[in-house]
């Protein structure tokens, strides 16, 4: 499949280290309940404080896959056509801790150009994500097709 | 108990076919608060060249969960769920999943490494159409905390 639409990003306009996307958002308990329902991942550490603290966590934590999805969104918002994302890898370095209040946890995602591949047909991106001062995604990267 | 590393390489039979629904993709996209029109609007997806709405890149994890669970909790491997942490996740997307795809998933225990304090179980899942077209390869590294050789293979 080779979609005709999609990105209008010119590889020659990209330099290593350029920040191409930055997103800040808040994760609240309701987001985790919705994600549990839509994904089918009902592990109680993502919605039940009693279970979370009984296994040594400070409080309920976000699904790692929810945080990964948000990092993916930062990338796909930039490339336009989400089908141009070909590879996506993260390490879950520390959990996003979500308190039972109206503000929840803040998460910040930054996407940088790491390397142009295949004469600029593809780009490798480095992704960082932090929550309340801790790195929540490490060694995170994506490869997207530009043309 | 340390994990049974003799099971590295074991491949499990494919799951029953699952049809990816348009509303399931929309529900998942709404749950990750992603309003990309390609996930919601058939006309927008068609404009990009797809036959129907496209699934977000991490959607395939939902498809792989059953197959992964069967592999992870194979009693022969001896994984204790209360010790498990999701360490790493990767997606290699061969062709984006779209509504209407009918898929099967098979999981393989790719590696079991336990030389340090923790053990690392790498589970690969291959998502294909029922016709055999490769869609996505996922890899999950699951950490079994405190059961590695350097922790004395703690019970």
Coordinates of C-alpha atoms in Angstrom, one line a residue:
Chain A
X1 CA 0.0 0.0 0.0
X2 CA 1.5 3.4 -1.0
X3 CA -0.9 6.1 0.0
X4 CA -0.9 9.1 -2.4
X5 CA -1.7 11.6 0.4
X6 CA 0.0 12.2 3.7
X7 CA 3.1 14.0 4.5
X8 CA 4.4 17.2 2.8
X9 CA 7.6 17.1 4.9
X10 CA 10.6 17.8 2.8
X11 CA 13.6 15.7 4.1
X12 CA 16.1 18.4 3.1
X13 CA 14.4 20.8 5.6
X14 CA 15.2 18.4 8.5
X15 CA 18.4 18.6 10.6
X16 CA 19.6 16.1 13.2
X17 CA 18.3 17.2 16.6
X18 CA 15.4 19.4 15.3
X19 CA 12.4 19.2 17.5
X20 CA 9.5 18.3 15.2
X21 CA 6.8 17.7 17.8
X22 CA 6.2 18.6 21.4
X23 CA 3.0 17.8 23.3
X24 CA 1.9 18.3 26.9
X25 CA -1.2 16.7 28.3
X26 CA -2.7 15.5 31.6
X27 CA -3.7 11.9 32.4
X28 CA -6.6 11.5 34.8
X29 CA -8.2 8.4 36.3
X30 CA -11.1 8.6 33.8
X31 CA -8.6 8.3 30.9
X32 CA -7.3 5.1 32.4
X33 CA -10.8 3.7 32.8
X34 CA -11.6 4.5 29.2
X35 CA -8.3 3.0 28.0
X36 CA -8.9 -0.2 30.1
X37 CA -12.3 -0.6 28.4
X38 CA -11.2 0.1 24.9
X39 CA -8.0 -2.0 25.1
X40 CA -9.3 -4.9 27.3
X41 CA -6.4 -4.4 29.7
X42 CA -8.2 -4.5 33.1
X43 CA -5.2 -5.0 35.3
X44 CA -6.4 -3.3 38.6
X45 CA -3.1 -1.5 39.2
X46 CA -4.4 0.9 36.5
X47 CA -7.6 1.8 38.4
X48 CA -7.6 0.5 41.9
X49 CA -5.4 2.2 44.5
X50 CA -5.7 -0.6 47.0
X51 CA -4.2 -3.1 44.5
X52 CA -1.6 -0.7 43.3
X53 CA -0.2 0.1 46.7
X54 CA -0.4 -3.6 47.7
X55 CA 2.2 -4.4 45.0
X56 CA 4.5 -1.6 46.1
X57 CA 3.4 1.2 43.7
X58 CA 2.9 4.7 45.1
X59 CA -0.6 4.9 43.6
X60 CA -2.5 3.9 40.5
X61 CA -0.3 4.0 37.4
X62 CA -1.1 4.6 33.8
X63 CA -1.0 1.7 31.3
X64 CA 2.4 1.8 29.6
X65 CA 0.6 1.3 26.4
X66 CA -1.5 4.4 27.0
X67 CA 1.6 6.5 27.4
X68 CA 3.1 4.9 24.3
X69 CA 0.0 5.7 22.4
X70 CA 0.4 9.4 23.4
X71 CA 4.0 9.4 22.2
X72 CA 2.8 7.8 18.9
X73 CA 0.2 10.5 18.5
X74 CA 2.9 13.2 18.8
X75 CA 4.7 11.5 15.8
X76 CA 1.6 10.8 13.7
X77 CA 0.3 14.4 14.2
X78 CA 3.6 15.5 12.7
X79 CA 3.7 13.0 9.7
X80 CA -0.1 13.5 9.0
X81 CA -0.8 10.0 7.5
X82 CA -0.5 7.6 10.5
X83 CA 0.2 4.7 8.1
X84 CA 3.6 6.2 7.4
X85 CA 4.8 5.1 10.8
X86 CA 6.8 1.9 10.2
X87 CA 8.6 1.2 13.4
X88 CA 7.9 2.3 17.0
X89 CA 9.9 1.2 20.1
X90 CA 9.9 2.3 23.7
X91 CA 11.3 1.2 27.0
X92 CA 9.0 1.9 30.0
X93 CA 11.6 3.5 32.3
X94 CA 9.3 4.6 35.2
X95 CA 5.5 4.6 35.6
X96 CA 3.2 7.6 35.2
X97 CA 1.6 7.9 38.7
X98 CA -2.0 9.1 38.5
X99 CA -3.5 10.5 41.7
X100 CA -7.2 10.4 42.4
X101 CA -7.8 14.1 41.8
X102 CA -9.0 16.5 39.1
X103 CA -5.5 17.3 37.8
X104 CA -4.0 13.8 37.5
X105 CA -0.5 13.6 36.1
X106 CA 1.2 15.8 33.6
X107 CA 3.1 14.2 30.7
X108 CA 5.4 15.9 28.2
X109 CA 6.5 14.3 24.9
X110 CA 9.3 15.6 22.7
X111 CA 10.2 14.2 19.2
X112 CA 13.5 15.0 17.6
X113 CA 15.1 14.1 14.3
X114 CA 17.7 11.4 14.9
X115 CA 18.8 10.3 11.4
X116 CA 17.7 10.4 7.8
X117 CA 17.5 7.0 6.2
X118 CA 17.4 5.8 2.6
X119 CA 18.5 9.1 1.1
X120 CA 15.7 10.9 3.0
X121 CA 12.9 8.5 2.1
X122 CA 12.6 7.7 5.8
X123 CA 13.4 9.5 9.1
X124 CA 14.3 8.0 12.4
X125 CA 13.0 10.0 15.3
X126 CA 14.1 10.0 19.0
X127 CA 11.2 10.4 21.5
X128 CA 11.5 11.5 25.1
X129 CA 8.6 11.5 27.6
X130 CA 8.6 12.8 31.2
X131 CA 6.0 12.9 33.9
X132 CA 6.4 15.1 37.0
X133 CA 10.2 15.2 36.5
X134 CA 10.8 11.5 35.8
X135 CA 11.6 9.9 32.5
X136 CA 8.7 7.6 31.7
X137 CA 9.8 6.4 28.2
X138 CA 13.5 5.7 27.4
X139 CA 15.3 4.5 24.3
X140 CA 12.1 5.5 22.5
X141 CA 12.3 5.8 18.7
X142 CA 10.2 5.7 15.6
X143 CA 10.8 5.3 11.9
X144 CA 8.5 7.1 9.5
X145 CA 8.3 7.1 5.7
X146 CA 8.4 10.6 4.2
X147 CA 7.9 9.7 0.5
Chain B
X1 CA 11.8 -19.9 40.7
X2 CA 13.8 -18.9 37.7
X3 CA 12.0 -19.2 34.3
X4 CA 12.4 -22.3 32.3
X5 CA 14.8 -21.1 29.5
X6 CA 14.3 -24.3 27.6
X7 CA 11.1 -22.8 26.3
X8 CA 12.9 -20.0 24.3
X9 CA 11.9 -20.5 20.7
X10 CA 8.5 -22.1 21.5
X11 CA 5.8 -20.9 19.1
X12 CA 2.1 -21.1 20.0
X13 CA -0.8 -21.9 17.6
X14 CA -2.6 -19.0 16.0
X15 CA -5.6 -17.4 17.6
X16 CA -9.1 -17.7 16.1
X17 CA -9.8 -15.1 13.4
X18 CA -10.7 -11.6 14.7
X19 CA -12.4 -9.1 12.5
X20 CA -11.2 -5.5 13.1
X21 CA -14.3 -3.3 13.3
X22 CA -14.7 0.3 12.3
X23 CA -16.3 1.2 15.6
X24 CA -13.6 -0.6 17.6
X25 CA -10.9 1.5 15.9
X26 CA -13.0 4.6 16.6
X27 CA -13.5 3.6 20.3
X28 CA -9.7 2.9 20.7
X29 CA -8.8 6.2 19.1
X30 CA -11.2 8.0 21.4
X31 CA -9.7 6.3 24.4
X32 CA -6.3 7.6 23.5
X33 CA -7.9 11.0 22.8
X34 CA -6.5 11.0 19.2
X35 CA -8.8 12.8 16.8
X36 CA -6.7 12.1 13.7
X37 CA -9.4 12.0 10.9
X38 CA -7.9 8.8 9.4
X39 CA -9.0 6.9 12.6
X40 CA -12.5 8.2 12.6
X41 CA -13.7 9.4 9.1
X42 CA -13.9 6.8 6.3
X43 CA -13.8 9.6 3.7
X44 CA -10.6 11.0 5.2
X45 CA -9.0 7.6 5.3
X46 CA -10.0 7.0 1.6
X47 CA -8.4 10.3 0.6
X48 CA -5.1 8.9 2.0
X49 CA -5.6 5.7 -0.1
X50 CA -7.0 3.4 2.5
X51 CA -10.1 1.3 2.0
X52 CA -11.5 2.2 5.5
X53 CA -10.5 3.8 8.7
X54 CA -6.9 3.1 9.8
X55 CA -6.0 1.8 13.3
X56 CA -3.6 3.8 15.4
X57 CA -0.1 2.2 15.5
X58 CA -0.4 0.8 19.0
X59 CA -3.9 -0.7 18.4
X60 CA -2.3 -4.0 17.4
X61 CA -1.3 -4.5 21.0
X62 CA -5.0 -5.1 21.7
X63 CA -5.1 -7.8 19.0
X64 CA -2.0 -9.5 20.4
X65 CA -3.1 -9.6 24.1
X66 CA -4.8 -13.0 23.9
X67 CA -2.0 -14.7 22.1
X68 CA 0.6 -13.1 24.4
X69 CA -1.2 -14.1 27.5
X70 CA -1.3 -17.8 26.4
X71 CA 2.5 -17.7 25.8
X72 CA 3.4 -15.7 29.0
X73 CA 1.3 -17.9 31.2
X74 CA 2.3 -21.2 29.8
X75 CA 2.6 -23.0 33.1
X76 CA 5.8 -24.7 31.8
X77 CA 7.6 -21.3 31.8
X78 CA 6.7 -20.5 35.4
X79 CA 6.1 -16.8 35.2
X80 CA 4.7 -15.3 38.4
X81 CA 2.3 -12.5 37.3
X82 CA 2.7 -10.5 40.5
X83 CA 6.4 -10.0 39.6
X84 CA 5.9 -9.0 36.0
X85 CA 6.6 -5.5 34.7
X86 CA 6.2 -4.5 31.0
X87 CA 9.7 -3.5 30.2
X88 CA 9.8 -2.7 26.5
X89 CA 7.4 -2.7 23.5
X90 CA 8.0 -2.4 19.8
X91 CA 5.9 -2.5 16.7
X92 CA 7.1 -3.2 13.2
X93 CA 4.3 -2.2 10.9
X94 CA 4.4 -4.0 7.5
X95 CA 1.0 -2.6 6.4
X96 CA -1.3 -0.5 8.5
X97 CA -4.4 -2.3 9.9
X98 CA -7.7 -1.0 8.5
X99 CA -11.3 -1.7 9.5
X100 CA -12.5 -4.9 7.8
X101 CA -9.2 -6.8 8.2
X102 CA -9.6 -10.3 9.5
X103 CA -6.6 -11.2 11.5
X104 CA -4.9 -14.1 13.3
X105 CA -2.1 -13.8 15.8
X106 CA 0.6 -16.2 16.8
X107 CA 3.0 -15.7 19.6
X108 CA 6.6 -17.0 20.0
X109 CA 8.8 -17.0 23.1
X110 CA 11.8 -15.4 21.4
X111 CA 14.2 -15.2 24.3
X112 CA 14.5 -15.8 28.1
X113 CA 17.5 -14.1 29.6
X114 CA 18.2 -14.4 33.3
X115 CA 21.8 -13.6 34.0
X116 CA 21.2 -10.5 36.1
X117 CA 18.9 -9.8 39.0
X118 CA 15.8 -9.9 36.9
X119 CA 14.8 -12.2 34.1
X120 CA 13.7 -10.9 30.7
X121 CA 11.1 -12.7 28.6
X122 CA 10.8 -11.6 25.0
X123 CA 7.5 -12.5 23.4
X124 CA 7.0 -11.8 19.7
X125 CA 3.5 -11.7 18.2
X126 CA 2.9 -11.8 14.4
X127 CA -0.4 -10.3 13.2
X128 CA -1.4 -11.5 9.8
X129 CA -4.6 -11.5 7.7
X130 CA -6.4 -14.8 7.4
X131 CA -5.0 -14.8 3.8
X132 CA -1.5 -14.8 5.2
X133 CA -0.5 -11.1 4.6
X134 CA 2.0 -9.8 7.3
X135 CA 0.5 -6.8 9.0
X136 CA 2.5 -6.2 12.2
X137 CA 5.2 -7.8 14.3
X138 CA 5.2 -6.8 17.9
X139 CA 7.9 -7.6 20.5
X140 CA 7.2 -7.2 24.3
X141 CA 9.9 -7.6 26.9
X142 CA 8.4 -8.7 30.2
X143 CA 10.6 -8.3 33.3
X144 CA 10.3 -11.0 36.0
X145 CA 11.6 -9.0 39.0
X146 CA 14.1 -10.7 41.3
X147 CA 14.1 -14.2 39.7
X148 CA 17.4 -13.9 37.9
X149 CA 20.6 -15.8 38.6
X150 CA 22.3 -12.7 40.3
X151 CA 19.3 -12.6 42.7
X152 CA 19.9 -16.2 43.5
X153 CA 16.9 -17.2 41.4
X154 CA 14.7 -16.1 44.3
X155 CA 11.5 -17.8 45.1

